[in-house]
Coordinates of C-alpha atoms and ligand atoms in Angstrom, one line a residue:
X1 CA 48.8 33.4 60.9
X2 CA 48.5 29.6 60.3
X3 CA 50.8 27.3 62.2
X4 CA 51.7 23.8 61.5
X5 CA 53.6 21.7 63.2
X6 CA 55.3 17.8 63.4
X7 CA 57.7 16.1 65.3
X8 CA 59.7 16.6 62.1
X9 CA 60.1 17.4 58.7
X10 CA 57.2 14.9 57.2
X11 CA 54.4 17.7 57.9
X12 CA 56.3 19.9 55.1
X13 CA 54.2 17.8 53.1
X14 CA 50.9 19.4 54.6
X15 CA 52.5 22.5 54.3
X16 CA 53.5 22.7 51.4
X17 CA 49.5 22.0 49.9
X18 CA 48.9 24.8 52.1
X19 CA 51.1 27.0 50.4
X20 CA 49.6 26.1 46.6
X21 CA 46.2 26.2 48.1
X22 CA 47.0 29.5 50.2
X23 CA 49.8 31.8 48.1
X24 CA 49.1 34.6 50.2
X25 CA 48.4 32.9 53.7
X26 CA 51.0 34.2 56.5
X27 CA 52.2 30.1 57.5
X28 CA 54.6 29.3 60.5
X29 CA 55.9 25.9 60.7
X30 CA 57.4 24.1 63.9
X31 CA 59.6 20.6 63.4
X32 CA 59.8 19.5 66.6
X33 CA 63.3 17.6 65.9
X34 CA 64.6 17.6 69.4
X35 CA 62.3 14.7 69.5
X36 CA 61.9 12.8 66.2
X37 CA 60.7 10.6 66.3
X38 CA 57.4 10.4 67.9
X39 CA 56.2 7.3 66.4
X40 CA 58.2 5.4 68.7
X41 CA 57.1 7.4 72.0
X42 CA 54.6 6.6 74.5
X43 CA 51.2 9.0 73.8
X44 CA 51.4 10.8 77.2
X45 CA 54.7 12.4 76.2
X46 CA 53.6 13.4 72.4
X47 CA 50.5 15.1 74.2
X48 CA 53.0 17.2 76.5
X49 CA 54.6 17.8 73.1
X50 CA 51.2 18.9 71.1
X51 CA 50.0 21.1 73.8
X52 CA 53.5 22.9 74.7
X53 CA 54.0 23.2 70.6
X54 CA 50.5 24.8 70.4
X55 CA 50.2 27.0 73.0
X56 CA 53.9 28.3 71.5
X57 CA 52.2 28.8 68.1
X58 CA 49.2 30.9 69.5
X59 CA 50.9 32.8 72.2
X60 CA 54.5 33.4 70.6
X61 CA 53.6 33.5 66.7
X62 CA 50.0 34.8 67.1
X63 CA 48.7 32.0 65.1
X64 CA 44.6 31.7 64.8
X65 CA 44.7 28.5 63.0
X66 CA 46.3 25.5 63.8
X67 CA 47.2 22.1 61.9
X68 CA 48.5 19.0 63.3
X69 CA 50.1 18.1 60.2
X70 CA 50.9 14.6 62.0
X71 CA 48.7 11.5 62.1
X72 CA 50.7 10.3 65.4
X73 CA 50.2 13.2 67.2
X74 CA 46.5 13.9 65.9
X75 CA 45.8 10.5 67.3
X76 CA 47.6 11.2 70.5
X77 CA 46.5 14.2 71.5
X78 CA 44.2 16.5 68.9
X79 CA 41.2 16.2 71.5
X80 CA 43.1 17.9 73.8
X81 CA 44.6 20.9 72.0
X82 CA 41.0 21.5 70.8
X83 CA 40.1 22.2 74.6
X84 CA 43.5 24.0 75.2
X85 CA 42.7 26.2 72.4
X86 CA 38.7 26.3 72.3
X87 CA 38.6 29.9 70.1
X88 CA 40.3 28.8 66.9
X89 CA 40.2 25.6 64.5
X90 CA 42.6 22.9 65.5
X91 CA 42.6 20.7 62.1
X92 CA 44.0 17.6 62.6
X93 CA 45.8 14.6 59.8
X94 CA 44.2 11.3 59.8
X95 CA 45.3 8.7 57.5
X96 CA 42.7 8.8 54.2
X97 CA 40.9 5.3 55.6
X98 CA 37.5 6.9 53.8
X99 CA 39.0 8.1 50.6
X100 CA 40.7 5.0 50.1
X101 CA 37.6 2.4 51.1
X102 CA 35.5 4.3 49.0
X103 CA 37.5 4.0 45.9
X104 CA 39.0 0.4 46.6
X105 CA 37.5 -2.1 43.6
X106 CA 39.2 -4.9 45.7
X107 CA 37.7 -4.1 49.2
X108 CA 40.8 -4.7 50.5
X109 CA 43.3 -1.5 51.8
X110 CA 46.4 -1.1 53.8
X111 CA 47.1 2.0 56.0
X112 CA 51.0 2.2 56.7
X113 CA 51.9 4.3 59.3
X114 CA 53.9 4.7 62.5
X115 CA 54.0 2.2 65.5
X116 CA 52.1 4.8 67.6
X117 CA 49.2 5.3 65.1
X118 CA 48.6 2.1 64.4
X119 CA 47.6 1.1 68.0
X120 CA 45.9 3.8 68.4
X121 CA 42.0 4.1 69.3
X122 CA 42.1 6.8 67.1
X123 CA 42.6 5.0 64.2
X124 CA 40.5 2.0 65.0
X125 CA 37.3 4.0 65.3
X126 CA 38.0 5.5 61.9
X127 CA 38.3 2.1 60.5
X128 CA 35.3 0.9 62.3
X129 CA 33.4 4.3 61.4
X130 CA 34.5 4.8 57.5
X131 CA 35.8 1.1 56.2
X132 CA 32.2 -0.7 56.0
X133 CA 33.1 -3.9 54.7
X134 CA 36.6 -3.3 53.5
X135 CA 39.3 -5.2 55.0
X136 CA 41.7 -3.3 56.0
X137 CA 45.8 -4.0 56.8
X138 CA 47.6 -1.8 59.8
X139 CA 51.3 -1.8 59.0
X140 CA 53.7 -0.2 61.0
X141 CA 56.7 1.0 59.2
X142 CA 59.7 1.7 62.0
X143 CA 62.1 3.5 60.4
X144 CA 60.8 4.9 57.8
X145 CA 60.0 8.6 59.6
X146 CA 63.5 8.7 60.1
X147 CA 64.7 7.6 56.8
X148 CA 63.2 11.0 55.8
X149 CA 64.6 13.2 58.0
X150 CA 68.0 11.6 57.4
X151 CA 67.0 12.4 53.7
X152 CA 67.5 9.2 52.9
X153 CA 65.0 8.6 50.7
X154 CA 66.5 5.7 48.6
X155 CA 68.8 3.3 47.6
X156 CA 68.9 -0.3 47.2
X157 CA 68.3 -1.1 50.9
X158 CA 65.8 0.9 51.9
X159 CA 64.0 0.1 48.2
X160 CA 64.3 -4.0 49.7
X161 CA 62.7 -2.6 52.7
X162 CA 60.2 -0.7 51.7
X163 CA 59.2 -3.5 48.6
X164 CA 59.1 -6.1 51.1
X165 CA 57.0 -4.5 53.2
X166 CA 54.3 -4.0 50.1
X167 CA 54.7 -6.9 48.3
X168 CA 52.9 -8.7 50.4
X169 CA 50.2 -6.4 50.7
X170 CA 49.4 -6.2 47.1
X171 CA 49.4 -10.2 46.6
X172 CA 46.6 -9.9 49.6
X173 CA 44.6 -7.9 47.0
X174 CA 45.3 -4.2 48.5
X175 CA 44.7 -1.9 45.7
X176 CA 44.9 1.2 48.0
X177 CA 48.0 2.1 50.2
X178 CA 47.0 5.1 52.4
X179 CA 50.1 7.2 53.1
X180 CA 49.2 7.6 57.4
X181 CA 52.4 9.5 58.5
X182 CA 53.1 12.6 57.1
X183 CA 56.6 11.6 56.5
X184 CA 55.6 9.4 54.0
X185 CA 54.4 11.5 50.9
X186 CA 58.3 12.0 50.6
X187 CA 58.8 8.2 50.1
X188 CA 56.1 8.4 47.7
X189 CA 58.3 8.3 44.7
X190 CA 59.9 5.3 45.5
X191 CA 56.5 3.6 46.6
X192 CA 54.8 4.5 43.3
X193 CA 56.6 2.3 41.0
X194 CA 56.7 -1.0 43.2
X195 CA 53.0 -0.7 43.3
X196 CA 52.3 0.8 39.7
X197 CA 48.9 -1.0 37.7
X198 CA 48.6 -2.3 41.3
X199 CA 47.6 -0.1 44.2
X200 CA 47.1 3.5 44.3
X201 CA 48.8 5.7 47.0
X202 CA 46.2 7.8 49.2
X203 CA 47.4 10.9 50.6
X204 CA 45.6 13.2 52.8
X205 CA 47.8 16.2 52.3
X206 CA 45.7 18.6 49.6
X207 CA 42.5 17.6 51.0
X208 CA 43.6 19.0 54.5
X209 CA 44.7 22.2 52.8
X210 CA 41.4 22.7 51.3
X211 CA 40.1 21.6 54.8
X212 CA 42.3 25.0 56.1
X213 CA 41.2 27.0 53.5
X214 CA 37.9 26.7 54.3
X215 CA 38.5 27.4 58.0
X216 CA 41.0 30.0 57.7
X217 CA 39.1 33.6 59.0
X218 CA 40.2 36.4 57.5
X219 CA 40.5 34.5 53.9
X220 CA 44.2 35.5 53.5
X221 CA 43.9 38.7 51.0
X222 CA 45.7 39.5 48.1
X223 CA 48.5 41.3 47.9
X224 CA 49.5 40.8 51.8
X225 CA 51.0 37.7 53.8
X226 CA 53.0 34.8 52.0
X227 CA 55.4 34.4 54.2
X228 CA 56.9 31.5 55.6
X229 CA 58.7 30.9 59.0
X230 CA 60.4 27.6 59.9
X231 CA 61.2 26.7 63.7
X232 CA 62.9 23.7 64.6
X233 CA 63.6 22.5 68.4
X234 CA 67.2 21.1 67.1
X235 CA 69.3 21.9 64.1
X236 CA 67.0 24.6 62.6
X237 CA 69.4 25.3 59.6
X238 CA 68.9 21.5 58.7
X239 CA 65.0 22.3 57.5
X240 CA 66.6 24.9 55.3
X241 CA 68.8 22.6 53.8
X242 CA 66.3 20.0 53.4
X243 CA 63.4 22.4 51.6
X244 CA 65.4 21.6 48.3
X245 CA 66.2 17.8 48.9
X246 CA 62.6 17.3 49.4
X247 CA 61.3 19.0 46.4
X248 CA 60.0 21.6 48.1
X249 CA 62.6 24.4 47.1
X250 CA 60.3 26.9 46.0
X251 CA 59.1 27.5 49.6
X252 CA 61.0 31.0 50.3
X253 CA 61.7 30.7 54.2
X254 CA 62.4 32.4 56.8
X255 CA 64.7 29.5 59.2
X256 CA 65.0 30.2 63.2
X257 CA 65.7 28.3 66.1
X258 CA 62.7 27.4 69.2
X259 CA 65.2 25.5 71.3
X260 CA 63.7 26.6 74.3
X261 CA 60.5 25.0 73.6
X262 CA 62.6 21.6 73.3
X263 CA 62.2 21.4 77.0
X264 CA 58.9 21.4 78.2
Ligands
LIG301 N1 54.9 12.6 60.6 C1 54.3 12.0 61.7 C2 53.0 11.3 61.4 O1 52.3 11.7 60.5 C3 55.2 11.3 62.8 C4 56.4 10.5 62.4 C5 57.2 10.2 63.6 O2 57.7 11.2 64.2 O3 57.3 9.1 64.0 O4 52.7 10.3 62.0

């Protein structure tokens, strides 16, 4: 059993790659909605959150693999759930900082992201480690996580917002925007044509699946598994109802409540 979790819906994203990359892989998913945002929360309570939501995953659900499929909580806290859970991989999300510096022709990148990640360590020693001489832009994007779990994912406000926020990024000279919060691949559509022939968007999200299939033991066999499981901490039957709003409607799930686990 893999288990996946984010304060919301945005690790969906990572999920879903883990589903095309593993058909037949048994997944779990917790959102921890009770508290969505974390973005906006100070890193000592997302790690109370990450280790409670983890031990939950292994104890309750079994599971033998775990991803963080959240930059904000990988940053806060993925250290730690590696010692809490020494026997099994513990894969983390980091925004695509190496990806993208590699590839940028203009040397110059921007990683958007949640208030949290970007004033995080975490993230500075990856920019320090895997940048070399690219310049690189932090923006924090309030409001944006919860713009998707709102599911609204458009519209002429939010498109000002969002276009404002890039604009001046690309007349910099970014030609890479690195998606850093999970929530973000589902903004992607509107990101892509304000920066079309300018930037390219950098998402994490398949490479991490490939990152779980390599570290998923058993292999998930043929003709077994391929079931899903959602748990949400609050309003499970809204993950349900979302699946289809984000794309993701071919994702066959099983939807139950974890409110218990909303108070640790
Ligand atoms: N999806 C998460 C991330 O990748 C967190 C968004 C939030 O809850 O603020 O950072």
């Amino acid at each position: 059993m893999i288990g996946a979790f984010d304060s919301g819906l945005g690790g969906l994203s990572v999920l879903a790659a883990i589903a095309r990359e593993l058909p037949r892989a048994d997944l779990v998913y917790l959102a921890d909605t009770a508290h969505v945002p974390y973005g906006n929360k100070p890193d000592d309570f997302i790690r109370g959150r990450v280790l409670a939501i983890g031990r939950h995953l292994v104890e309750a659900h079994g599971c033998t693999l775990l991803v963080v499929a959240c930059n904000t909580a990988t940053a806060a806290a993925v250290n730690e759930l590696r010692l809490q859970h020494p026997g099994i991989p513990v894969i983390g999300v980091e925004p695509g900082v190496k990806p993208a510096a590699q590839d940028s022709v203009s040397k110059r990148i921007a990683v958007l992201t949640t208030e949290a990640t970007a004033k995080s360590e975490r993230l500075a020693r990856l920019i320090r480690e895997h940048a070399g001489k690219v310049a690189v832009d932090i923006i924090a994007c309030p409001g944006w996580a919860t713009r998707v779990e709102t599911l609204h994912l458009d519209g002429p406000e939010f498109t000002a917002e969002v276009r404002a926020t890039v604009e001046p990024l690309l007349e910099r000279g970014a030609d890479r925007l690195v998606l850093g919060c999970t929530h973000y691949s589902f903004i992607a559509p509107l990101l892509a044509p304000l920066v079309r022939g300018r930037a390219e968007l950098v998402d994490v999200a398949a490479a991490v699946a490939r990152q779980v299939q390599r570290l998923a033991s058993p292999p998930p066999g043929a003709g077994t598994g391929g079931h899903l499981t959602l748990l949400a901490t609050s309003r499970p039957e809204r993950l349900q109802a979302a699946l289809p709003a984000l794309g993701l409607g071919q994702l066959a799930a099983h939807v139950t409540g974890a409110a218990a686990l909303a108070r640790c």
